[in-house]
Amino acid sequence: MDKAVLTYDTLTHEMPIIEGSEGEKAVDISKLRQATGLITLDVGYQNTGSCTSTITFIDGDRGILRYRGIPIEELAEKASFSEVAYLLIYGNLPNREEQQAFSQRLTQNSMIHEEMLRFFDGFPPTAHPMAILATMVNSMSVYYTDYYTEDFQADTFDLMAASLISRIRTIAAYSYKHSIGQPHVYPKRDLKYASNFLYMMFDSPVNPYIPDPDIERALSTLLILHADHEQNCSTSTVRLVGSSMANLYASICAGICALWGPLHGGANQKVIEMLEEINRNKLSIQSCIESAKDKTSKFRLFGFGHRVYKNYDPRAKILKKYCETIFRKNNYQDPLINIAMELEDAALKDDFFVDRKLYPNVDFYSGILYRMIGIPTNMFTVMFAIGRLPGMIAQWKEMHDTDPLKIGRPRQIYMGNTLRHYAPMEER
Ligand code: SDX
């Protein structure tokens, strides 16, 4: 086995090099402090791996993304969202019997407890749907206690996973109905995942939801593209919370809260708000590019840049092409897509972005497709959460399948006051 050697002062410490199935290499520092008294410091974990995983592979330099080894391009084109959810959680695409059983679990767990509907009365119509989603998901551990066990058991896990994946969709649709003062719409047992969500969102006693296969496929594609992304901020949060043996609902709730941030899942809402501002104020593309480069300006080119991708985010490439195709097919017009493409074109010719390898990420075009579907802007991050849920669950399960389960507890370097003592008021 390859080794790395750390020499410091009179110390020499050998550390094993581990290699992943795609040739990635890491220095295993798990014995470093015990052997040398030293720890590592890596603010933002830019160089630090938290785990080994078999779920998702990303090659940021080559713009590659695969779920359980299958390229995202193939899954986005050919798979259903429930197939991708099963693939991520259980490791392989389901056969016919497995797919039927999984779909049955999703159907049987699509309604939320009637008493949970009363929670919505406590939310103002203006409540951000991510706040509602996090609250309601955590509350599921109160109502679905038969699935919720302290120790991890396979049969309860299957029910909890299906319960979350199915009910998150219902909660999201109900939060939208609450915000527009319409009665919520119960899920139907004969509709597929994305269709059922759109039915619950847009059906009403006076305006029936009219299914549109293009719209339903666009939503499934968006959910598939968001389904997992290895150890991003929110999924790492799910692992960290889950490592304390907190139940799956509480762990997912924490992940939803982390996803909300505008630097992360909240960026899709910020992208549209940015494009709307440019459109409303007729801002010039070049002035926006200059502002994005100006450290003193508050303007940031949301939807651009990525911690891992130093090439075009493959999801953004798929979404951009999807927008062009479906807009042309349905003769759909949206000034924001033209602005987005002009921004991208200008940024990718500008040394500031080129030198820093800043490319469009998944959030740059996703909001434009959500707008076409009719999703309100403040629900874009909720849509990200619905898509990402299977990945969060898969990563939580993988952590629980790993023996021994180690609670996550990073170290620090203390930079504060050295020893001093309590001073009475008159001496302060
Ligand atoms: C997601 O991790 C994942 O996998 C996340 C995600 C997933 O699927 O889970 O892919 C989803 O969160 C996508 C990212 C969505 N966020 C945004 O679009 C917000 C805008 N992007 C940036 O805030 C930033 O690019 C991050 C947060 C995405 C990445 O931050 P890093 O890796 O910490 O990089 P950085 O902030 O240190 O930037 C490096 C340089 C800096 O300039 P210098 O100090 O070198 O002069 O690039 C600049 C930054 O100022 N920069 C930008 C920029 N992004 C980075 N400058 C202008 N506009 C931007 N968008």
Tab-separated table of C-alpha atoms and ligand atoms in Angstrom:
chain	number	residue	atom	x	y	z
A	1	MET	CA	0.000	0.000	0.000
A	2	ASP	CA	1.246	3.518	-0.876
A	3	LYS	CA	2.144	5.715	2.061
A	4	ALA	CA	2.590	9.422	2.769
A	5	VAL	CA	5.188	10.472	5.306
A	6	LEU	CA	4.797	13.526	7.506
A	7	THR	CA	7.966	14.836	9.050
A	8	TYR	CA	7.761	17.551	11.667
A	9	ASP	CA	10.425	18.504	14.158
A	10	THR	CA	11.750	15.123	15.308
A	11	LEU	CA	8.527	13.370	14.341
A	12	THR	CA	8.026	11.054	11.342
A	13	HIS	CA	4.553	9.661	10.777
A	14	GLU	CA	3.560	7.316	7.963
A	15	MET	CA	-0.024	7.518	6.713
A	16	PRO	CA	-1.654	5.065	4.294
A	17	ILE	CA	-2.786	6.334	0.874
A	18	ILE	CA	-6.205	4.941	-0.043
A	19	GLU	CA	-7.422	4.830	-3.652
A	20	GLY	CA	-11.029	4.876	-4.836
A	21	SER	CA	-12.548	2.842	-7.657
A	22	GLU	CA	-12.119	5.816	-10.023
A	23	GLY	CA	-8.498	6.412	-9.062
A	24	GLU	CA	-9.045	9.235	-6.559
A	25	LYS	CA	-6.430	9.142	-3.777
A	26	ALA	CA	-6.519	10.266	-0.139
A	27	VAL	CA	-4.146	10.380	2.794
A	28	ASP	CA	-5.763	8.509	5.679
A	29	ILE	CA	-5.026	10.742	8.694
A	30	SER	CA	-7.197	8.805	11.153
A	31	LYS	CA	-4.183	8.034	13.401
A	32	LEU	CA	-2.477	11.462	13.037
A	33	ARG	CA	-3.368	13.075	16.408
A	34	GLN	CA	-2.785	9.867	18.361
A	35	ALA	CA	0.685	9.494	16.807
A	36	THR	CA	1.827	13.127	16.591
A	37	GLY	CA	-0.501	15.335	18.659
A	38	LEU	CA	-1.138	17.273	15.464
A	39	ILE	CA	-4.517	17.817	13.769
A	40	THR	CA	-5.215	19.213	10.301
A	41	LEU	CA	-7.056	22.481	9.641
A	42	ASP	CA	-9.173	22.819	6.480
A	43	VAL	CA	-11.785	25.583	6.755
A	44	GLY	CA	-14.788	24.643	4.589
A	45	TYR	CA	-13.424	21.112	4.150
A	46	GLN	CA	-12.051	22.013	0.693
A	47	ASN	CA	-9.420	19.262	0.871
A	48	THR	CA	-11.010	16.909	3.381
A	49	GLY	CA	-12.980	13.733	2.748
A	50	SER	CA	-15.544	12.845	5.424
A	51	CYS	CA	-16.229	9.270	4.306
A	52	THR	CA	-15.885	6.711	1.575
A	53	SER	CA	-19.052	6.197	-0.461
A	54	THR	CA	-20.381	4.023	-3.287
A	55	ILE	CA	-23.367	6.213	-4.195
A	56	THR	CA	-22.335	9.121	-6.443
A	57	PHE	CA	-19.174	9.862	-8.401
A	58	ILE	CA	-18.263	13.380	-9.511
A	59	ASP	CA	-15.211	14.304	-11.578
A	60	GLY	CA	-15.175	18.098	-11.267
A	61	ASP	CA	-12.398	18.625	-13.808
A	62	ARG	CA	-14.091	16.551	-16.516
A	63	GLY	CA	-17.681	17.485	-15.629
A	64	ILE	CA	-18.727	13.901	-14.907
A	65	LEU	CA	-21.647	12.905	-12.630
A	66	ARG	CA	-22.790	9.291	-12.150
A	67	TYR	CA	-25.314	7.745	-9.750
A	68	ARG	CA	-24.145	4.231	-8.755
A	69	GLY	CA	-21.937	4.290	-11.890
A	70	ILE	CA	-24.704	5.292	-14.354
A	71	PRO	CA	-24.088	8.618	-16.195
A	72	ILE	CA	-26.513	11.398	-15.273
A	73	GLU	CA	-27.161	12.009	-18.999
A	74	GLU	CA	-28.626	8.501	-19.419
A	75	LEU	CA	-30.752	8.694	-16.283
A	76	ALA	CA	-32.090	12.164	-17.171
A	77	GLU	CA	-33.133	10.898	-20.601
A	78	LYS	CA	-34.398	7.389	-19.849
A	79	ALA	CA	-35.245	6.852	-16.167
A	80	SER	CA	-38.210	7.769	-13.990
A	81	PHE	CA	-37.594	9.642	-10.740
A	82	SER	CA	-38.794	6.683	-8.639
A	83	GLU	CA	-36.317	4.392	-10.464
A	84	VAL	CA	-33.501	6.838	-9.697
A	85	ALA	CA	-34.591	7.111	-6.056
A	86	TYR	CA	-34.516	3.292	-5.792
A	87	LEU	CA	-31.110	3.154	-7.546
A	88	LEU	CA	-29.555	5.649	-5.130
A	89	ILE	CA	-30.998	4.097	-1.975
A	90	TYR	CA	-30.674	0.373	-2.780
A	91	GLY	CA	-27.693	0.382	-5.178
A	92	ASN	CA	-29.229	-0.912	-8.421
A	93	LEU	CA	-32.092	-0.046	-10.762
A	94	PRO	CA	-35.207	-1.933	-9.568
A	95	ASN	CA	-36.512	-4.940	-11.483
A	96	ARG	CA	-40.212	-5.028	-12.272
A	97	GLU	CA	-41.187	-6.609	-8.942
A	98	GLU	CA	-39.016	-4.247	-6.912
A	99	GLN	CA	-40.371	-1.242	-8.817
A	100	GLN	CA	-43.965	-2.305	-8.205
A	101	ALA	CA	-43.337	-2.791	-4.482
A	102	PHE	CA	-41.553	0.575	-4.203
A	103	SER	CA	-44.312	2.387	-6.127
A	104	GLN	CA	-46.887	0.713	-3.870
A	105	ARG	CA	-45.044	1.968	-0.763
A	106	LEU	CA	-44.956	5.482	-2.242
A	107	THR	CA	-48.693	5.375	-3.000
A	108	GLN	CA	-49.646	3.965	0.401
A	109	ASN	CA	-47.618	6.698	2.128
A	110	SER	CA	-48.639	9.713	0.054
A	111	MET	CA	-51.200	11.235	2.454
A	112	ILE	CA	-50.212	13.095	5.603
A	113	HIS	CA	-51.999	12.560	8.926
A	114	GLU	CA	-55.144	14.706	9.038
A	115	GLU	CA	-54.003	16.242	12.345
A	116	MET	CA	-50.857	17.529	10.587
A	117	LEU	CA	-53.093	19.673	8.374
A	118	ARG	CA	-53.787	21.828	11.441
A	119	PHE	CA	-50.103	22.893	11.476
A	120	PHE	CA	-50.740	24.828	8.284
A	121	ASP	CA	-53.265	27.035	10.138
A	122	GLY	CA	-50.363	28.291	12.222
A	123	PHE	CA	-48.307	29.421	9.223
A	124	PRO	CA	-49.033	32.847	7.683
A	125	PRO	CA	-49.730	32.611	3.902
A	126	THR	CA	-46.444	34.476	3.395
A	127	ALA	CA	-44.400	31.819	5.248
A	128	HIS	CA	-41.406	30.677	3.184
A	129	PRO	CA	-42.186	27.125	2.005
A	130	MET	CA	-38.726	25.912	3.104
A	131	ALA	CA	-39.582	26.875	6.699
A	132	ILE	CA	-42.858	24.945	6.387
A	133	LEU	CA	-41.134	21.951	4.794
A	134	ALA	CA	-38.462	21.657	7.505
A	135	THR	CA	-41.078	21.998	10.252
A	136	MET	CA	-43.456	19.442	8.755
A	137	VAL	CA	-40.707	16.887	7.967
A	138	ASN	CA	-39.445	17.013	11.537
A	139	SER	CA	-43.043	16.698	12.767
A	140	MET	CA	-43.352	13.431	10.840
A	141	SER	CA	-41.297	11.807	13.607
A	142	VAL	CA	-44.194	12.642	15.948
A	143	TYR	CA	-46.874	11.064	13.767
A	144	TYR	CA	-45.033	8.136	12.172
A	145	THR	CA	-43.419	6.717	15.271
A	146	ASP	CA	-43.980	3.112	14.184
A	147	TYR	CA	-41.390	3.731	11.473
A	148	TYR	CA	-39.140	5.644	13.819
A	149	THR	CA	-36.816	3.416	15.788
A	150	GLU	CA	-33.658	4.358	17.635
A	151	ASP	CA	-31.738	1.411	16.193
A	152	PHE	CA	-31.557	1.053	12.442
A	153	GLN	CA	-33.732	-1.795	11.124
A	154	ALA	CA	-34.155	-2.586	7.427
A	155	ASP	CA	-37.945	-3.040	7.356
A	156	THR	CA	-38.683	0.199	9.210
A	157	PHE	CA	-36.105	1.987	7.054
A	158	ASP	CA	-37.914	0.996	3.830
A	159	LEU	CA	-41.157	2.454	5.169
A	160	MET	CA	-39.486	5.621	6.515
A	161	ALA	CA	-37.746	6.189	3.171
A	162	ALA	CA	-40.969	5.763	1.164
A	163	SER	CA	-42.882	7.832	3.710
A	164	LEU	CA	-40.472	10.753	3.371
A	165	ILE	CA	-40.121	10.624	-0.430
A	166	SER	CA	-43.882	10.471	-0.912
A	167	ARG	CA	-45.045	12.827	1.822
A	168	ILE	CA	-42.492	15.589	1.102
A	169	ARG	CA	-44.327	16.077	-2.200
A	170	THR	CA	-47.700	16.330	-0.446
A	171	ILE	CA	-46.382	18.769	2.175
A	172	ALA	CA	-44.859	20.977	-0.544
A	173	ALA	CA	-48.081	21.082	-2.571
A	174	TYR	CA	-50.144	21.811	0.556
A	175	SER	CA	-47.811	24.692	1.464
A	176	TYR	CA	-48.481	26.202	-1.972
A	177	LYS	CA	-52.260	25.797	-1.595
A	178	HIS	CA	-52.021	27.409	1.849
A	179	SER	CA	-50.101	30.370	0.389
A	180	ILE	CA	-52.823	31.049	-2.238
A	181	GLY	CA	-55.779	30.396	0.073
A	182	GLN	CA	-57.029	27.350	-1.812
A	183	PRO	CA	-58.118	24.039	-0.288
A	184	HIS	CA	-55.403	21.398	-0.395
A	185	VAL	CA	-55.836	18.555	-2.931
A	186	TYR	CA	-55.377	14.956	-1.779
A	187	PRO	CA	-52.935	12.764	-3.762
A	188	LYS	CA	-54.366	10.277	-6.258
A	189	ARG	CA	-53.403	6.585	-6.120
A	190	ASP	CA	-53.218	6.178	-9.917
A	191	LEU	CA	-50.796	9.027	-10.711
A	192	LYS	CA	-46.998	8.706	-11.035
A	193	TYR	CA	-44.699	10.700	-8.750
A	194	ALA	CA	-44.294	13.971	-10.687
A	195	SER	CA	-47.845	13.911	-12.081
A	196	ASN	CA	-49.299	13.497	-8.576
A	197	PHE	CA	-47.294	16.475	-7.336
A	198	LEU	CA	-48.479	18.682	-10.212
A	199	TYR	CA	-52.055	17.484	-9.669
A	200	MET	CA	-51.895	18.438	-5.956
A	201	MET	CA	-50.312	21.781	-6.869
A	202	PHE	CA	-52.541	22.925	-9.702
A	203	ASP	CA	-55.892	21.131	-9.468
A	204	SER	CA	-58.748	23.025	-7.827
A	205	PRO	CA	-62.556	22.649	-7.581
A	206	VAL	CA	-63.032	25.258	-10.329
A	207	ASN	CA	-59.904	24.657	-12.448
A	208	PRO	CA	-59.078	20.984	-13.076
A	209	TYR	CA	-55.398	20.151	-13.547
A	210	ILE	CA	-54.831	19.256	-17.217
A	211	PRO	CA	-51.906	16.779	-17.479
A	212	ASP	CA	-49.190	17.762	-19.954
A	213	PRO	CA	-46.668	14.967	-20.669
A	214	ASP	CA	-43.962	17.497	-21.589
A	215	ILE	CA	-44.369	19.367	-18.312
A	216	GLU	CA	-44.457	16.129	-16.303
A	217	ARG	CA	-41.285	14.870	-18.035
A	218	ALA	CA	-39.583	18.241	-17.442
A	219	LEU	CA	-40.320	17.981	-13.719
A	220	SER	CA	-39.107	14.369	-13.540
A	221	THR	CA	-35.898	15.417	-15.291
A	222	LEU	CA	-35.351	18.252	-12.815
A	223	LEU	CA	-35.913	15.902	-9.861
A	224	ILE	CA	-33.504	13.310	-11.318
A	225	LEU	CA	-30.788	15.919	-11.891
A	226	HIS	CA	-31.023	17.007	-8.244
A	227	ALA	CA	-31.286	13.531	-6.695
A	228	ASP	CA	-27.777	13.300	-5.220
A	229	HIS	CA	-24.438	15.069	-5.325
A	230	GLU	CA	-22.119	13.228	-2.912
A	231	GLN	CA	-20.957	15.158	0.168
A	232	ASN	CA	-22.393	18.640	-0.507
A	233	CYS	CA	-23.222	20.966	2.386
A	234	SER	CA	-26.770	19.716	3.073
A	235	THR	CA	-26.063	16.017	2.604
A	236	SER	CA	-23.033	16.308	4.886
A	237	THR	CA	-25.398	17.912	7.399
A	238	VAL	CA	-27.722	14.898	7.148
A	239	ARG	CA	-24.772	12.579	7.796
A	240	LEU	CA	-23.487	14.650	10.722
A	241	VAL	CA	-26.900	14.855	12.421
A	242	GLY	CA	-27.588	11.186	11.682
A	243	SER	CA	-24.218	10.184	13.146
A	244	SER	CA	-25.582	11.078	16.612
A	245	MET	CA	-28.293	8.397	16.058
A	246	ALA	CA	-30.932	11.094	15.520
A	247	ASN	CA	-33.859	9.604	13.564
A	248	LEU	CA	-34.118	9.936	9.776
A	249	TYR	CA	-36.814	12.627	9.895
A	250	ALA	CA	-34.716	14.865	12.173
A	251	SER	CA	-31.616	14.290	10.029
A	252	ILE	CA	-33.467	15.191	6.812
A	253	CYS	CA	-34.989	18.260	8.489
A	254	ALA	CA	-31.448	19.485	9.248
A	255	GLY	CA	-30.424	18.847	5.649
A	256	ILE	CA	-33.404	20.861	4.364
A	257	CYS	CA	-32.350	23.787	6.540
A	258	ALA	CA	-28.777	23.649	5.219
A	259	LEU	CA	-30.049	23.459	1.623
A	260	TRP	CA	-32.007	26.710	2.092
A	261	GLY	CA	-28.878	28.880	2.092
A	262	PRO	CA	-28.413	31.106	-1.016
A	263	LEU	CA	-24.888	29.783	-1.536
A	264	HIS	CA	-26.362	26.286	-1.846
A	265	GLY	CA	-29.883	25.158	-2.760
A	266	GLY	CA	-31.285	28.643	-2.266
A	267	ALA	CA	-29.264	29.820	-5.263
A	268	ASN	CA	-31.970	28.759	-7.750
A	269	GLN	CA	-34.363	31.318	-6.243
A	270	LYS	CA	-31.582	33.951	-6.205
A	271	VAL	CA	-30.789	33.285	-9.893
A	272	ILE	CA	-34.343	34.094	-10.973
A	273	GLU	CA	-34.477	37.156	-8.701
A	274	MET	CA	-31.172	38.270	-10.270
A	275	LEU	CA	-32.439	37.711	-13.837
A	276	GLU	CA	-35.738	39.475	-13.034
A	277	GLU	CA	-33.828	42.470	-11.641
A	278	ILE	CA	-31.671	42.651	-14.793
A	279	ASN	CA	-34.792	42.415	-16.953
A	280	ARG	CA	-36.822	44.899	-14.879
A	281	ASN	CA	-34.083	47.529	-14.666
A	282	LYS	CA	-32.774	46.825	-18.194
A	283	LEU	CA	-29.267	46.373	-16.755
A	284	SER	CA	-26.527	45.791	-19.318
A	285	ILE	CA	-24.952	42.340	-19.309
A	286	GLN	CA	-21.445	43.841	-19.130
A	287	SER	CA	-22.347	45.966	-16.101
A	288	CYS	CA	-23.570	42.822	-14.320
A	289	ILE	CA	-20.352	40.984	-15.180
A	290	GLU	CA	-18.299	43.905	-13.865
A	291	SER	CA	-20.373	44.043	-10.638
A	292	ALA	CA	-19.941	40.286	-10.147
A	293	LYS	CA	-16.162	40.769	-10.336
A	294	ASP	CA	-16.173	43.763	-7.988
A	295	LYS	CA	-15.537	42.535	-4.450
A	296	THR	CA	-17.065	45.723	-3.045
A	297	SER	CA	-20.357	45.185	-4.823
A	298	LYS	CA	-23.066	43.033	-3.285
A	299	PHE	CA	-23.889	41.595	-6.707
A	300	ARG	CA	-22.923	37.935	-7.098
A	301	LEU	CA	-23.522	35.925	-10.248
A	302	PHE	CA	-25.769	33.320	-8.620
A	303	GLY	CA	-25.855	30.017	-10.438
A	304	PHE	CA	-22.168	30.364	-11.309
A	305	GLY	CA	-19.196	28.642	-9.710
A	306	HIS	CA	-18.918	25.387	-7.811
A	307	ARG	CA	-16.718	23.878	-5.115
A	308	VAL	CA	-16.168	20.696	-7.146
A	309	TYR	CA	-16.965	21.417	-10.801
A	310	LYS	CA	-14.116	23.319	-12.429
A	311	ASN	CA	-15.776	22.602	-15.733
A	312	TYR	CA	-19.358	22.977	-16.947
A	313	ASP	CA	-21.755	21.324	-14.432
A	314	PRO	CA	-23.201	18.446	-16.510
A	315	ARG	CA	-26.612	19.124	-14.970
A	316	ALA	CA	-26.547	22.727	-16.199
A	317	LYS	CA	-25.624	21.497	-19.675
A	318	ILE	CA	-28.623	19.114	-19.702
A	319	LEU	CA	-30.991	21.782	-18.347
A	320	LYS	CA	-29.861	24.417	-20.848
A	321	LYS	CA	-30.429	22.013	-23.751
A	322	TYR	CA	-33.767	20.904	-22.255
A	323	CYS	CA	-34.955	24.505	-21.976
A	324	GLU	CA	-34.035	25.224	-25.599
A	325	THR	CA	-35.791	22.070	-26.846
A	326	ILE	CA	-39.018	22.359	-24.862
A	327	PHE	CA	-39.310	26.127	-25.356
A	328	ARG	CA	-39.008	25.641	-29.113
A	329	LYS	CA	-41.454	22.700	-29.145
A	330	ASN	CA	-44.109	24.544	-27.137
A	331	ASN	CA	-43.310	27.971	-28.595
A	332	TYR	CA	-42.810	29.149	-25.012
A	333	GLN	CA	-41.165	32.555	-24.540
A	334	ASP	CA	-39.324	33.785	-21.437
A	335	PRO	CA	-37.017	36.857	-21.604
A	336	LEU	CA	-35.052	35.469	-18.667
A	337	ILE	CA	-33.555	32.601	-20.669
A	338	ASN	CA	-32.112	35.049	-23.186
A	339	ILE	CA	-30.609	37.098	-20.357
A	340	ALA	CA	-29.194	33.923	-18.761
A	341	MET	CA	-27.576	32.825	-22.011
A	342	GLU	CA	-26.099	36.291	-22.645
A	343	LEU	CA	-24.729	36.346	-19.068
A	344	GLU	CA	-23.197	32.905	-19.523
A	345	ASP	CA	-21.691	33.880	-22.867
A	346	ALA	CA	-20.146	37.070	-21.434
A	347	ALA	CA	-18.837	35.377	-18.269
A	348	LEU	CA	-17.214	32.482	-20.143
A	349	LYS	CA	-15.283	35.046	-22.227
A	350	ASP	CA	-14.124	37.024	-19.190
A	351	ASP	CA	-10.730	36.236	-17.672
A	352	PHE	CA	-12.064	36.659	-14.104
A	353	PHE	CA	-14.436	33.728	-14.577
A	354	VAL	CA	-12.154	31.735	-16.873
A	355	ASP	CA	-9.149	32.002	-14.518
A	356	ARG	CA	-11.289	30.891	-11.568
A	357	LYS	CA	-12.979	28.153	-13.594
A	358	LEU	CA	-16.418	29.554	-12.816
A	359	TYR	CA	-19.078	27.877	-14.965
A	360	PRO	CA	-22.867	27.698	-14.738
A	361	ASN	CA	-24.006	25.226	-12.071
A	362	VAL	CA	-27.264	23.309	-11.709
A	363	ASP	CA	-29.049	26.361	-10.317
A	364	PHE	CA	-28.377	28.626	-13.310
A	365	TYR	CA	-31.042	27.190	-15.630
A	366	SER	CA	-33.226	25.131	-13.264
A	367	GLY	CA	-35.337	28.123	-12.195
A	368	ILE	CA	-36.203	28.956	-15.802
A	369	LEU	CA	-37.655	25.473	-16.218
A	370	TYR	CA	-39.520	25.669	-12.905
A	371	ARG	CA	-41.067	28.952	-14.141
A	372	MET	CA	-42.238	27.232	-17.308
A	373	ILE	CA	-43.847	24.499	-15.191
A	374	GLY	CA	-45.611	27.186	-13.114
A	375	ILE	CA	-43.765	26.677	-9.815
A	376	PRO	CA	-43.640	29.951	-7.813
A	377	THR	CA	-40.101	31.296	-7.297
A	378	ASN	CA	-40.168	30.921	-3.512
A	379	MET	CA	-40.754	27.166	-3.995
A	380	PHE	CA	-37.685	26.548	-6.172
A	381	THR	CA	-35.551	25.404	-3.239
A	382	VAL	CA	-38.400	23.187	-2.079
A	383	MET	CA	-38.239	21.538	-5.509
A	384	PHE	CA	-34.491	21.078	-5.002
A	385	ALA	CA	-35.240	19.404	-1.640
A	386	ILE	CA	-37.844	17.073	-3.179
A	387	GLY	CA	-35.311	16.005	-5.811
A	388	ARG	CA	-32.422	15.680	-3.342
A	389	LEU	CA	-34.315	13.680	-0.756
A	390	PRO	CA	-33.485	10.196	-2.151
A	391	GLY	CA	-29.787	11.098	-2.138
A	392	MET	CA	-29.929	12.366	1.433
A	393	ILE	CA	-31.705	9.152	2.484
A	394	ALA	CA	-29.199	6.984	0.583
A	395	GLN	CA	-26.241	8.729	2.244
A	396	TRP	CA	-27.867	8.441	5.694
A	397	LYS	CA	-28.466	4.700	5.098
A	398	GLU	CA	-24.904	4.167	3.844
A	399	MET	CA	-23.573	5.790	7.014
A	400	HIS	CA	-25.766	3.509	9.162
A	401	ASP	CA	-24.642	0.484	7.162
A	402	THR	CA	-21.034	1.325	8.032
A	403	ASP	CA	-19.678	-0.390	11.150
A	404	PRO	CA	-18.863	1.080	13.557
A	405	LEU	CA	-21.057	4.178	13.259
A	406	LYS	CA	-18.763	7.031	14.376
A	407	ILE	CA	-20.346	10.232	15.660
A	408	GLY	CA	-19.056	13.207	13.644
A	409	ARG	CA	-17.067	15.550	15.858
A	410	PRO	CA	-14.428	17.786	14.169
A	411	ARG	CA	-11.567	19.330	16.175
A	412	GLN	CA	-10.460	23.008	16.181
A	413	ILE	CA	-7.440	25.199	16.812
A	414	TYR	CA	-8.230	27.509	19.737
A	415	MET	CA	-7.167	31.141	19.160
A	416	GLY	CA	-8.864	32.792	22.118
A	417	ASN	CA	-7.737	34.104	25.508
A	418	THR	CA	-5.237	32.047	27.469
A	419	LEU	CA	-5.974	31.369	31.161
A	420	ARG	CA	-7.479	34.309	33.052
A	421	HIS	CA	-9.848	34.630	36.045
A	422	TYR	CA	-13.227	36.103	36.952
A	423	ALA	CA	-12.920	39.838	37.687
A	424	PRO	CA	-15.359	41.546	40.063
A	425	MET	CA	-17.408	44.361	38.523
A	426	GLU	CA	-15.297	47.186	40.043
A	427	GLU	CA	-12.167	45.745	38.363
A	428	ARG	CA	-13.595	45.515	34.838
B	1	SDX	C1	-25.152	24.044	-5.249
B	1	SDX	O1	-21.581	21.220	-3.321
B	1	SDX	C2	-22.477	20.878	-4.163
B	1	SDX	O2	-22.439	19.838	-4.793
B	1	SDX	C3	-23.641	21.851	-4.265
B	1	SDX	C4	-24.671	21.574	-5.361
B	1	SDX	C5	-25.440	20.307	-5.087
B	1	SDX	O3	-25.954	19.705	-6.054
B	1	SDX	O4	-25.619	19.945	-3.899
B	1	SDX	O5	-24.030	21.465	-6.615
B	1	SDX	C6	-25.720	22.676	-5.440
B	1	SDX	O6	-25.118	24.506	-4.154
B	1	SDX	C7	-24.581	24.764	-6.437
B	1	SDX	C8	-23.938	26.148	-6.059
B	1	SDX	C9	-25.074	27.181	-5.925
B	1	SDX	N1	-24.538	28.438	-5.388
B	1	SDX	C10	-24.399	29.531	-6.177
B	1	SDX	O7	-24.630	29.559	-7.382
B	1	SDX	C11	-23.919	30.778	-5.433
B	1	SDX	C12	-22.838	31.486	-6.255
B	1	SDX	N2	-21.619	30.644	-6.240
B	1	SDX	C13	-20.637	30.968	-5.240
B	1	SDX	O8	-21.100	31.514	-4.059
B	1	SDX	C14	-19.533	29.894	-5.124
B	1	SDX	O9	-19.104	29.619	-6.396
B	1	SDX	C15	-19.855	28.593	-4.399
B	1	SDX	C16	-20.439	28.827	-3.059
B	1	SDX	C17	-20.765	27.750	-5.207
B	1	SDX	C18	-18.526	27.838	-4.245
B	1	SDX	O10	-17.764	28.536	-3.349
B	1	SDX	P1	-16.201	28.155	-3.075
B	1	SDX	O11	-15.870	26.829	-3.646
B	1	SDX	O12	-15.942	28.386	-1.619
B	1	SDX	O13	-15.413	29.197	-3.954
B	1	SDX	P2	-15.063	30.670	-3.501
B	1	SDX	O14	-16.295	31.357	-2.944
B	1	SDX	O15	-13.848	30.619	-2.646
B	1	SDX	O16	-14.737	31.362	-4.916
B	1	SDX	C19	-13.434	31.283	-5.501
B	1	SDX	C20	-13.262	32.600	-6.256
B	1	SDX	C21	-13.432	33.832	-5.343
B	1	SDX	O17	-12.698	34.895	-5.917
B	1	SDX	P3	-11.142	35.168	-5.388
B	1	SDX	O18	-11.209	35.231	-3.883
B	1	SDX	O19	-10.338	33.982	-5.914
B	1	SDX	O20	-10.769	36.493	-6.047
B	1	SDX	O21	-14.298	32.729	-7.249
B	1	SDX	C22	-15.128	33.851	-6.955
B	1	SDX	C23	-14.904	34.169	-5.478
B	1	SDX	O22	-15.154	35.549	-5.221
B	1	SDX	N3	-16.521	33.433	-7.186
B	1	SDX	C24	-17.460	34.208	-7.758
B	1	SDX	C25	-18.605	33.382	-7.844
B	1	SDX	N4	-18.332	32.179	-7.336
B	1	SDX	C26	-17.041	32.207	-6.925
B	1	SDX	N5	-17.413	35.483	-8.198
B	1	SDX	C27	-18.578	35.954	-8.748
B	1	SDX	N6	-19.720	35.227	-8.870
B	1	SDX	C28	-19.759	33.948	-8.424
B	1	SDX	N7	-20.895	33.232	-8.539
